[in-house]
PDB file of N, CA, C and O in Angstrom:
ATOM      1  N   MET Y   1      86.524 -35.575 177.928  1.00 89.00           N
ATOM      2  CA  MET Y   1      85.495 -36.296 178.637  1.00 89.00           C
ATOM      3  C   MET Y   1      86.046 -37.679 178.922  1.00 89.00           C
ATOM      4  O   MET Y   1      86.676 -38.295 178.067  1.00 89.00           O
ATOM      5  N   MET Y   2      85.810 -38.133 180.141  1.00 87.00           N
ATOM      6  CA  MET Y   2      86.320 -39.445 180.530  1.00 87.00           C
ATOM      7  C   MET Y   2      85.413 -40.087 181.565  1.00 87.00           C
ATOM      8  O   MET Y   2      84.661 -39.405 182.257  1.00 87.00           O
ATOM      9  N   ALA Y   3      85.479 -41.392 181.647  1.00 86.00           N
ATOM     10  CA  ALA Y   3      84.654 -42.142 182.596  1.00 86.00           C
ATOM     11  C   ALA Y   3      84.976 -41.720 184.023  1.00 86.00           C
ATOM     12  O   ALA Y   3      86.141 -41.603 184.392  1.00 86.00           O
ATOM     13  N   ARG Y   4      83.936 -41.469 184.789  1.00 88.00           N
ATOM     14  CA  ARG Y   4      84.112 -41.028 186.169  1.00 88.00           C
ATOM     15  C   ARG Y   4      84.930 -42.018 186.992  1.00 88.00           C
ATOM     16  O   ARG Y   4      85.711 -41.626 187.840  1.00 88.00           O
ATOM     17  N   GLU Y   5      84.785 -43.324 186.712  1.00 86.00           N
ATOM     18  CA  GLU Y   5      85.523 -44.298 187.522  1.00 86.00           C
ATOM     19  C   GLU Y   5      87.033 -44.140 187.372  1.00 86.00           C
ATOM     20  O   GLU Y   5      87.790 -44.440 188.288  1.00 86.00           O
ATOM     21  N   TYR Y   6      87.484 -43.632 186.231  1.00 86.00           N
ATOM     22  CA  TYR Y   6      88.909 -43.359 186.059  1.00 86.00           C
ATOM     23  C   TYR Y   6      89.267 -41.985 186.618  1.00 86.00           C
ATOM     24  O   TYR Y   6      90.344 -41.793 187.172  1.00 86.00           O
ATOM     25  N   TYR Y   7      88.373 -41.042 186.446  1.00 89.00           N
ATOM     26  CA  TYR Y   7      88.598 -39.687 186.960  1.00 89.00           C
ATOM     27  C   TYR Y   7      88.788 -39.701 188.475  1.00 89.00           C
ATOM     28  O   TYR Y   7      89.566 -38.931 189.012  1.00 89.00           O
ATOM     29  N   ASP Y   8      88.085 -40.585 189.160  1.00 89.00           N
ATOM     30  CA  ASP Y   8      88.136 -40.634 190.619  1.00 89.00           C
ATOM     31  C   ASP Y   8      89.336 -41.396 191.181  1.00 89.00           C
ATOM     32  O   ASP Y   8      89.450 -41.520 192.404  1.00 89.00           O
ATOM     33  N   LEU Y   9      90.228 -41.883 190.331  1.00 87.00           N
ATOM     34  CA  LEU Y   9      91.434 -42.550 190.829  1.00 87.00           C
ATOM     35  C   LEU Y   9      92.335 -41.510 191.499  1.00 87.00           C
ATOM     36  O   LEU Y   9      92.813 -40.590 190.849  1.00 87.00           O
ATOM     37  N   ARG Y  10      92.546 -41.658 192.763  1.00 87.00           N
ATOM     38  CA  ARG Y  10      93.278 -40.644 193.538  1.00 87.00           C
ATOM     39  C   ARG Y  10      94.674 -40.367 193.004  1.00 87.00           C
ATOM     40  O   ARG Y  10      95.140 -39.244 193.043  1.00 87.00           O
ATOM     41  N   SER Y  11      95.339 -41.384 192.493  1.00 90.00           N
ATOM     42  CA  SER Y  11      96.725 -41.194 192.056  1.00 90.00           C
ATOM     43  C   SER Y  11      96.851 -40.279 190.842  1.00 90.00           C
ATOM     44  O   SER Y  11      97.909 -39.699 190.614  1.00 90.00           O
ATOM     45  N   LEU Y  12      95.790 -40.125 190.066  1.00 89.00           N
ATOM     46  CA  LEU Y  12      95.858 -39.310 188.851  1.00 89.00           C
ATOM     47  C   LEU Y  12      94.914 -38.119 188.830  1.00 89.00           C
ATOM     48  O   LEU Y  12      94.870 -37.389 187.839  1.00 89.00           O
ATOM     49  N   THR Y  13      94.171 -37.911 189.890  1.00 86.00           N
ATOM     50  CA  THR Y  13      93.203 -36.808 189.926  1.00 86.00           C
ATOM     51  C   THR Y  13      93.861 -35.474 189.618  1.00 86.00           C
ATOM     52  O   THR Y  13      93.306 -34.644 188.898  1.00 86.00           O
ATOM     53  N   TRP Y  14      95.054 -35.257 190.139  1.00 90.00           N
ATOM     54  CA  TRP Y  14      95.766 -33.989 189.911  1.00 90.00           C
ATOM     55  C   TRP Y  14      95.962 -33.741 188.408  1.00 90.00           C
ATOM     56  O   TRP Y  14      95.785 -32.625 187.933  1.00 90.00           O
ATOM     57  N   LEU Y  15      96.297 -34.781 187.657  1.00 92.00           N
ATOM     58  CA  LEU Y  15      96.516 -34.634 186.219  1.00 92.00           C
ATOM     59  C   LEU Y  15      95.217 -34.307 185.501  1.00 92.00           C
ATOM     60  O   LEU Y  15      95.169 -33.428 184.639  1.00 92.00           O
ATOM     61  N   TYR Y  16      94.147 -34.997 185.871  1.00 90.00           N
ATOM     62  CA  TYR Y  16      92.865 -34.763 185.222  1.00 90.00           C
ATOM     63  C   TYR Y  16      92.354 -33.349 185.469  1.00 90.00           C
ATOM     64  O   TYR Y  16      91.719 -32.753 184.604  1.00 90.00           O
ATOM     65  N   LYS Y  17      92.646 -32.813 186.643  1.00 90.00           N
ATOM     66  CA  LYS Y  17      92.249 -31.430 186.931  1.00 90.00           C
ATOM     67  C   LYS Y  17      93.065 -30.441 186.118  1.00 90.00           C
ATOM     68  O   LYS Y  17      92.539 -29.437 185.655  1.00 90.00           O
ATOM     69  N   ILE Y  18      94.357 -30.723 185.942  1.00 92.00           N
ATOM     70  CA  ILE Y  18      95.213 -29.827 185.144  1.00 92.00           C
ATOM     71  C   ILE Y  18      94.723 -29.755 183.698  1.00 92.00           C
ATOM     72  O   ILE Y  18      94.673 -28.674 183.110  1.00 92.00           O
ATOM     73  N   VAL Y  19      94.376 -30.902 183.119  1.00 91.00           N
ATOM     74  CA  VAL Y  19      93.920 -30.910 181.716  1.00 91.00           C
ATOM     75  C   VAL Y  19      92.433 -30.605 181.597  1.00 91.00           C
ATOM     76  O   VAL Y  19      91.891 -30.611 180.496  1.00 91.00           O
ATOM     77  N   GLU Y  20      91.794 -30.338 182.738  1.00 92.00           N
ATOM     78  CA  GLU Y  20      90.378 -29.984 182.799  1.00 92.00           C
ATOM     79  C   GLU Y  20      89.488 -31.064 182.179  1.00 92.00           C
ATOM     80  O   GLU Y  20      88.564 -30.782 181.416  1.00 92.00           O
ATOM     81  N   ALA Y  21      89.786 -32.311 182.528  1.00 92.00           N
ATOM     82  CA  ALA Y  21      88.967 -33.426 182.062  1.00 92.00           C
ATOM     83  C   ALA Y  21      87.555 -33.307 182.638  1.00 92.00           C
ATOM     84  O   ALA Y  21      87.369 -32.811 183.744  1.00 92.00           O
ATOM     85  N   ILE Y  22      86.599 -33.745 181.879  1.00 94.00           N
ATOM     86  CA  ILE Y  22      85.197 -33.713 182.303  1.00 94.00           C
ATOM     87  C   ILE Y  22      84.780 -35.141 182.634  1.00 94.00           C
ATOM     88  O   ILE Y  22      84.706 -35.982 181.732  1.00 94.00           O
ATOM     89  N   PRO Y  23      84.507 -35.424 183.917  1.00 92.00           N
ATOM     90  CA  PRO Y  23      84.087 -36.781 184.273  1.00 92.00           C
ATOM     91  C   PRO Y  23      82.656 -37.054 183.815  1.00 92.00           C
ATOM     92  O   PRO Y  23      81.787 -36.198 183.918  1.00 92.00           O
ATOM     93  N   VAL Y  24      82.433 -38.259 183.301  1.00 90.00           N
ATOM     94  CA  VAL Y  24      81.121 -38.653 182.797  1.00 90.00           C
ATOM     95  C   VAL Y  24      80.672 -39.907 183.538  1.00 90.00           C
ATOM     96  O   VAL Y  24      81.400 -40.894 183.604  1.00 90.00           O
ATOM     97  N   ASP Y  25      79.472 -39.860 184.072  1.00 89.00           N
ATOM     98  CA  ASP Y  25      78.870 -41.018 184.710  1.00 89.00           C
ATOM     99  C   ASP Y  25      78.318 -41.917 183.607  1.00 89.00           C
ATOM    100  O   ASP Y  25      77.399 -41.529 182.890  1.00 89.00           O
ATOM    101  N   ARG Y  26      78.874 -43.098 183.443  1.00 79.00           N
ATOM    102  CA  ARG Y  26      78.481 -43.968 182.332  1.00 79.00           C
ATOM    103  C   ARG Y  26      77.272 -44.839 182.632  1.00 79.00           C
ATOM    104  O   ARG Y  26      76.886 -45.671 181.818  1.00 79.00           O
ATOM    105  N   SER Y  27      76.636 -44.641 183.757  1.00 77.00           N
ATOM    106  CA  SER Y  27      75.477 -45.464 184.079  1.00 77.00           C
ATOM    107  C   SER Y  27      74.206 -45.007 183.356  1.00 77.00           C
ATOM    108  O   SER Y  27      73.191 -45.678 183.408  1.00 77.00           O
ATOM    109  N   GLY Y  28      74.263 -43.890 182.685  1.00 72.00           N
ATOM    110  CA  GLY Y  28      73.094 -43.374 181.976  1.00 72.00           C
ATOM    111  C   GLY Y  28      73.403 -42.019 181.375  1.00 72.00           C
ATOM    112  O   GLY Y  28      74.550 -41.695 181.131  1.00 72.00           O
ATOM    113  N   ARG Y  29      72.405 -41.222 181.158  1.00 79.00           N
ATOM    114  CA  ARG Y  29      72.610 -39.879 180.596  1.00 79.00           C
ATOM    115  C   ARG Y  29      73.150 -38.952 181.678  1.00 79.00           C
ATOM    116  O   ARG Y  29      72.529 -38.783 182.720  1.00 79.00           O
ATOM    117  N   ASP Y  30      74.294 -38.370 181.422  1.00 85.00           N
ATOM    118  CA  ASP Y  30      74.922 -37.457 182.377  1.00 85.00           C
ATOM    119  C   ASP Y  30      74.816 -36.043 181.825  1.00 85.00           C
ATOM    120  O   ASP Y  30      75.687 -35.581 181.087  1.00 85.00           O
ATOM    121  N   LEU Y  31      73.728 -35.365 182.158  1.00 90.00           N
ATOM    122  CA  LEU Y  31      73.492 -34.029 181.605  1.00 90.00           C
ATOM    123  C   LEU Y  31      74.491 -33.007 182.117  1.00 90.00           C
ATOM    124  O   LEU Y  31      74.819 -32.062 181.405  1.00 90.00           O
ATOM    125  N   SER Y  32      74.994 -33.178 183.327  1.00 93.00           N
ATOM    126  CA  SER Y  32      75.978 -32.210 183.841  1.00 93.00           C
ATOM    127  C   SER Y  32      77.267 -32.290 183.027  1.00 93.00           C
ATOM    128  O   SER Y  32      77.891 -31.262 182.747  1.00 93.00           O
ATOM    129  N   ALA Y  33      77.673 -33.478 182.622  1.00 92.00           N
ATOM    130  CA  ALA Y  33      78.866 -33.617 181.786  1.00 92.00           C
ATOM    131  C   ALA Y  33      78.622 -33.014 180.408  1.00 92.00           C
ATOM    132  O   ALA Y  33      79.505 -32.362 179.841  1.00 92.00           O
ATOM    133  N   THR Y  34      77.434 -33.215 179.867  1.00 90.00           N
ATOM    134  CA  THR Y  34      77.095 -32.634 178.571  1.00 90.00           C
ATOM    135  C   THR Y  34      77.126 -31.116 178.650  1.00 90.00           C
ATOM    136  O   THR Y  34      77.673 -30.449 177.767  1.00 90.00           O
ATOM    137  N   ARG Y  35      76.557 -30.564 179.718  1.00 94.00           N
ATOM    138  CA  ARG Y  35      76.576 -29.098 179.889  1.00 94.00           C
ATOM    139  C   ARG Y  35      78.005 -28.583 180.024  1.00 94.00           C
ATOM    140  O   ARG Y  35      78.351 -27.548 179.457  1.00 94.00           O
ATOM    141  N   ALA Y  36      78.841 -29.298 180.769  1.00 95.00           N
ATOM    142  CA  ALA Y  36      80.237 -28.888 180.940  1.00 95.00           C
ATOM    143  C   ALA Y  36      80.974 -28.904 179.602  1.00 95.00           C
ATOM    144  O   ALA Y  36      81.763 -28.005 179.308  1.00 95.00           O
ATOM    145  N   ALA Y  37      80.710 -29.923 178.778  1.00 93.00           N
ATOM    146  CA  ALA Y  37      81.340 -29.999 177.461  1.00 93.00           C
ATOM    147  C   ALA Y  37      80.869 -28.857 176.565  1.00 93.00           C
ATOM    148  O   ALA Y  37      81.672 -28.238 175.856  1.00 93.00           O
ATOM    149  N   LEU Y  38      79.587 -28.537 176.601  1.00 95.00           N
ATOM    150  CA  LEU Y  38      79.073 -27.424 175.790  1.00 95.00           C
ATOM    151  C   LEU Y  38      79.648 -26.090 176.246  1.00 95.00           C
ATOM    152  O   LEU Y  38      79.978 -25.241 175.412  1.00 95.00           O
ATOM    153  N   ARG Y  39      79.796 -25.906 177.561  1.00 96.00           N
ATOM    154  CA  ARG Y  39      80.432 -24.683 178.069  1.00 96.00           C
ATOM    155  C   ARG Y  39      81.873 -24.576 177.566  1.00 96.00           C
ATOM    156  O   ARG Y  39      82.317 -23.507 177.136  1.00 96.00           O
ATOM    157  N   ALA Y  40      82.603 -25.679 177.631  1.00 95.00           N
ATOM    158  CA  ALA Y  40      83.994 -25.688 177.169  1.00 95.00           C
ATOM    159  C   ALA Y  40      84.067 -25.334 175.685  1.00 95.00           C
ATOM    160  O   ALA Y  40      84.915 -24.542 175.270  1.00 95.00           O
ATOM    161  N   LEU Y  41      83.185 -25.893 174.884  1.00 95.00           N
ATOM    162  CA  LEU Y  41      83.170 -25.588 173.452  1.00 95.00           C
ATOM    163  C   LEU Y  41      82.829 -24.127 173.207  1.00 95.00           C
ATOM    164  O   LEU Y  41      83.439 -23.480 172.347  1.00 95.00           O
ATOM    165  N   ASN Y  42      81.867 -23.595 173.954  1.00 97.00           N
ATOM    166  CA  ASN Y  42      81.505 -22.180 173.812  1.00 97.00           C
ATOM    167  C   ASN Y  42      82.649 -21.259 174.192  1.00 97.00           C
ATOM    168  O   ASN Y  42      82.733 -20.133 173.693  1.00 97.00           O
ATOM    169  N   GLU Y  43      83.540 -21.730 175.057  1.00 96.00           N
ATOM    170  CA  GLU Y  43      84.712 -20.954 175.465  1.00 96.00           C
ATOM    171  C   GLU Y  43      85.870 -21.124 174.487  1.00 96.00           C
ATOM    172  O   GLU Y  43      86.948 -20.591 174.693  1.00 96.00           O
ATOM    173  N   GLY Y  44      85.650 -21.913 173.422  1.00 95.00           N
ATOM    174  CA  GLY Y  44      86.672 -22.108 172.406  1.00 95.00           C
ATOM    175  C   GLY Y  44      87.677 -23.192 172.745  1.00 95.00           C
ATOM    176  O   GLY Y  44      88.715 -23.301 172.087  1.00 95.00           O
ATOM    177  N   ARG Y  45      87.379 -24.012 173.750  1.00 93.00           N
ATOM    178  CA  ARG Y  45      88.288 -25.085 174.137  1.00 93.00           C
ATOM    179  C   ARG Y  45      88.000 -26.338 173.325  1.00 93.00           C
ATOM    180  O   ARG Y  45      86.970 -26.449 172.668  1.00 93.00           O
ATOM    181  N   VAL Y  46      88.914 -27.268 173.355  1.00 92.00           N
ATOM    182  CA  VAL Y  46      88.780 -28.535 172.640  1.00 92.00           C
ATOM    183  C   VAL Y  46      88.225 -29.580 173.598  1.00 92.00           C
ATOM    184  O   VAL Y  46      88.637 -29.661 174.752  1.00 92.00           O
ATOM    185  N   VAL Y  47      87.288 -30.383 173.114  1.00 92.00           N
ATOM    186  CA  VAL Y  47      86.709 -31.456 173.926  1.00 92.00           C
ATOM    187  C   VAL Y  47      86.957 -32.771 173.197  1.00 92.00           C
ATOM    188  O   VAL Y  47      86.520 -32.951 172.068  1.00 92.00           O
ATOM    189  N   GLY Y  48      87.681 -33.669 173.854  1.00 86.00           N
ATOM    190  CA  GLY Y  48      87.946 -34.988 173.290  1.00 86.00           C
ATOM    191  C   GLY Y  48      86.914 -35.982 173.791  1.00 86.00           C
ATOM    192  O   GLY Y  48      86.562 -35.981 174.963  1.00 86.00           O
ATOM    193  N   ILE Y  49      86.411 -36.800 172.882  1.00 79.00           N
ATOM    194  CA  ILE Y  49      85.447 -37.833 173.257  1.00 79.00           C
ATOM    195  C   ILE Y  49      85.878 -39.159 172.635  1.00 79.00           C
ATOM    196  O   ILE Y  49      86.643 -39.187 171.672  1.00 79.00           O
ATOM    197  N   PHE Y  50      85.392 -40.237 173.186  1.00 71.00           N
ATOM    198  CA  PHE Y  50      85.679 -41.567 172.676  1.00 71.00           C
ATOM    199  C   PHE Y  50      84.346 -42.245 172.373  1.00 71.00           C
ATOM    200  O   PHE Y  50      83.750 -42.866 173.251  1.00 71.00           O
ATOM    201  N   PRO Y  51      83.835 -42.127 171.134  1.00 68.00           N
ATOM    202  CA  PRO Y  51      82.504 -42.654 170.814  1.00 68.00           C
ATOM    203  C   PRO Y  51      82.414 -44.174 170.943  1.00 68.00           C
ATOM    204  O   PRO Y  51      81.323 -44.711 171.013  1.00 68.00           O
ATOM    205  N   GLU Y  52      83.551 -44.847 170.984  1.00 66.00           N
ATOM    206  CA  GLU Y  52      83.536 -46.295 171.153  1.00 66.00           C
ATOM    207  C   GLU Y  52      83.362 -46.682 172.622  1.00 66.00           C
ATOM    208  O   GLU Y  52      83.225 -47.842 172.940  1.00 66.00           O
ATOM    209  N   GLY Y  53      83.418 -45.720 173.507  1.00 65.00           N
ATOM    210  CA  GLY Y  53      83.240 -45.978 174.929  1.00 65.00           C
ATOM    211  C   GLY Y  53      84.526 -46.272 175.663  1.00 65.00           C
ATOM    212  O   GLY Y  53      84.524 -46.478 176.869  1.00 65.00           O
ATOM    213  N   LYS Y  54      85.644 -46.309 174.943  1.00 64.00           N
ATOM    214  CA  LYS Y  54      86.949 -46.547 175.572  1.00 64.00           C
ATOM    215  C   LYS Y  54      88.036 -46.189 174.574  1.00 64.00           C
ATOM    216  O   LYS Y  54      87.781 -45.962 173.398  1.00 64.00           O
ATOM    217  N   ILE Y  55      89.260 -46.152 175.057  1.00 67.00           N
ATOM    218  CA  ILE Y  55      90.396 -45.949 174.170  1.00 67.00           C
ATOM    219  C   ILE Y  55      90.751 -47.298 173.574  1.00 67.00           C
ATOM    220  O   ILE Y  55      90.998 -48.260 174.290  1.00 67.00           O
ATOM    221  N   GLU Y  56      90.757 -47.378 172.276  1.00 65.00           N
ATOM    222  CA  GLU Y  56      91.084 -48.640 171.595  1.00 65.00           C
ATOM    223  C   GLU Y  56      92.525 -48.573 171.120  1.00 65.00           C
ATOM    224  O   GLU Y  56      92.918 -47.628 170.436  1.00 65.00           O
ATOM    225  N   THR Y  57      93.321 -49.553 171.484  1.00 73.00           N
ATOM    226  CA  THR Y  57      94.740 -49.549 171.125  1.00 73.00           C
ATOM    227  C   THR Y  57      95.019 -50.208 169.781  1.00 73.00           C
ATOM    228  O   THR Y  57      96.085 -50.023 169.221  1.00 73.00           O
ATOM    229  N   SER Y  58      94.074 -50.975 169.261  1.00 74.00           N
ATOM    230  CA  SER Y  58      94.280 -51.594 167.952  1.00 74.00           C
ATOM    231  C   SER Y  58      93.833 -50.625 166.856  1.00 74.00           C
ATOM    232  O   SER Y  58      93.267 -49.569 167.129  1.00 74.00           O
ATOM    233  N   GLN Y  59      94.065 -50.997 165.629  1.00 75.00           N
ATOM    234  CA  GLN Y  59      93.651 -50.172 164.490  1.00 75.00           C
ATOM    235  C   GLN Y  59      92.195 -50.402 164.112  1.00 75.00           C
ATOM    236  O   GLN Y  59      91.662 -49.728 163.246  1.00 75.00           O
ATOM    237  N   ASP Y  60      91.537 -51.367 164.768  1.00 77.00           N
ATOM    238  CA  ASP Y  60      90.152 -51.698 164.446  1.00 77.00           C
ATOM    239  C   ASP Y  60      89.193 -50.698 165.078  1.00 77.00           C
ATOM    240  O   ASP Y  60      89.368 -50.298 166.222  1.00 77.00           O
ATOM    241  N   LEU Y  61      88.196 -50.312 164.325  1.00 73.00           N
ATOM    242  CA  LEU Y  61      87.158 -49.424 164.827  1.00 73.00           C
ATOM    243  C   LEU Y  61      86.055 -50.267 165.459  1.00 73.00           C
ATOM    244  O   LEU Y  61      85.470 -51.130 164.802  1.00 73.00           O
ATOM    245  N   LEU Y  62      85.807 -50.035 166.733  1.00 70.00           N
ATOM    246  CA  LEU Y  62      84.750 -50.753 167.436  1.00 70.00           C
ATOM    247  C   LEU Y  62      83.412 -50.076 167.172  1.00 70.00           C
ATOM    248  O   LEU Y  62      83.370 -48.916 166.769  1.00 70.00           O
ATOM    249  N   PRO Y  63      82.301 -50.761 167.402  1.00 71.00           N
ATOM    250  CA  PRO Y  63      80.989 -50.121 167.246  1.00 71.00           C
ATOM    251  C   PRO Y  63      80.844 -48.962 168.242  1.00 71.00           C
ATOM    252  O   PRO Y  63      81.319 -49.059 169.376  1.00 71.00           O
ATOM    253  N   PHE Y  64      80.233 -47.887 167.799  1.00 69.00           N
ATOM    254  CA  PHE Y  64      79.993 -46.760 168.692  1.00 69.00           C
ATOM    255  C   PHE Y  64      78.980 -47.157 169.744  1.00 69.00           C
ATOM    256  O   PHE Y  64      78.057 -47.915 169.473  1.00 69.00           O
ATOM    257  N   ARG Y  65      79.148 -46.628 170.934  1.00 64.00           N
ATOM    258  CA  ARG Y  65      78.217 -46.907 172.019  1.00 64.00           C
ATOM    259  C   ARG Y  65      77.214 -45.773 172.106  1.00 64.00           C
ATOM    260  O   ARG Y  65      77.588 -44.611 172.134  1.00 64.00           O
ATOM    261  N   PRO Y  66      75.938 -46.087 172.167  1.00 61.00           N
ATOM    262  CA  PRO Y  66      74.943 -45.018 172.307  1.00 61.00           C
ATOM    263  C   PRO Y  66      75.000 -44.406 173.698  1.00 61.00           C
ATOM    264  O   PRO Y  66      75.509 -45.015 174.639  1.00 61.00           O
ATOM    265  N   ALA Y  67      74.476 -43.205 173.819  1.00 56.00           N
ATOM    266  CA  ALA Y  67      74.470 -42.509 175.112  1.00 56.00           C
ATOM    267  C   ALA Y  67      73.471 -43.137 176.069  1.00 56.00           C
ATOM    268  O   ALA Y  67      73.531 -42.942 177.263  1.00 56.00           O
ATOM    269  N   TRP Y  68      72.548 -43.915 175.564  1.00 52.00           N
ATOM    270  CA  TRP Y  68      71.551 -44.563 176.398  1.00 52.00           C
ATOM    271  C   TRP Y  68      71.697 -46.076 176.247  1.00 52.00           C
ATOM    272  O   TRP Y  68      72.267 -46.569 175.300  1.00 52.00           O
ATOM    273  N   ARG Y  69      71.138 -46.792 177.203  1.00 49.00           N
ATOM    274  CA  ARG Y  69      71.180 -48.258 177.135  1.00 49.00           C
ATOM    275  C   ARG Y  69      69.832 -48.825 177.398  1.00 49.00           C
ATOM    276  O   ARG Y  69      69.044 -48.369 178.077  1.00 49.00           O
TER     277      ARG Y  69
END
């Protein structure tokens, strides 16, 4: 699962499709992304998520971001 704004970058779209990334609209609750993730899990696939809302490069754990704002 990844932020739609990154998924829509034309230069990397091909890669995201190969790894079957699930784009998530971060402006609110994205039920289609949730359904896609549940389908992937039911098919036995692995779903990666970033509960902090981004990839953190430091060793520090940031506060988790809620699905709603």
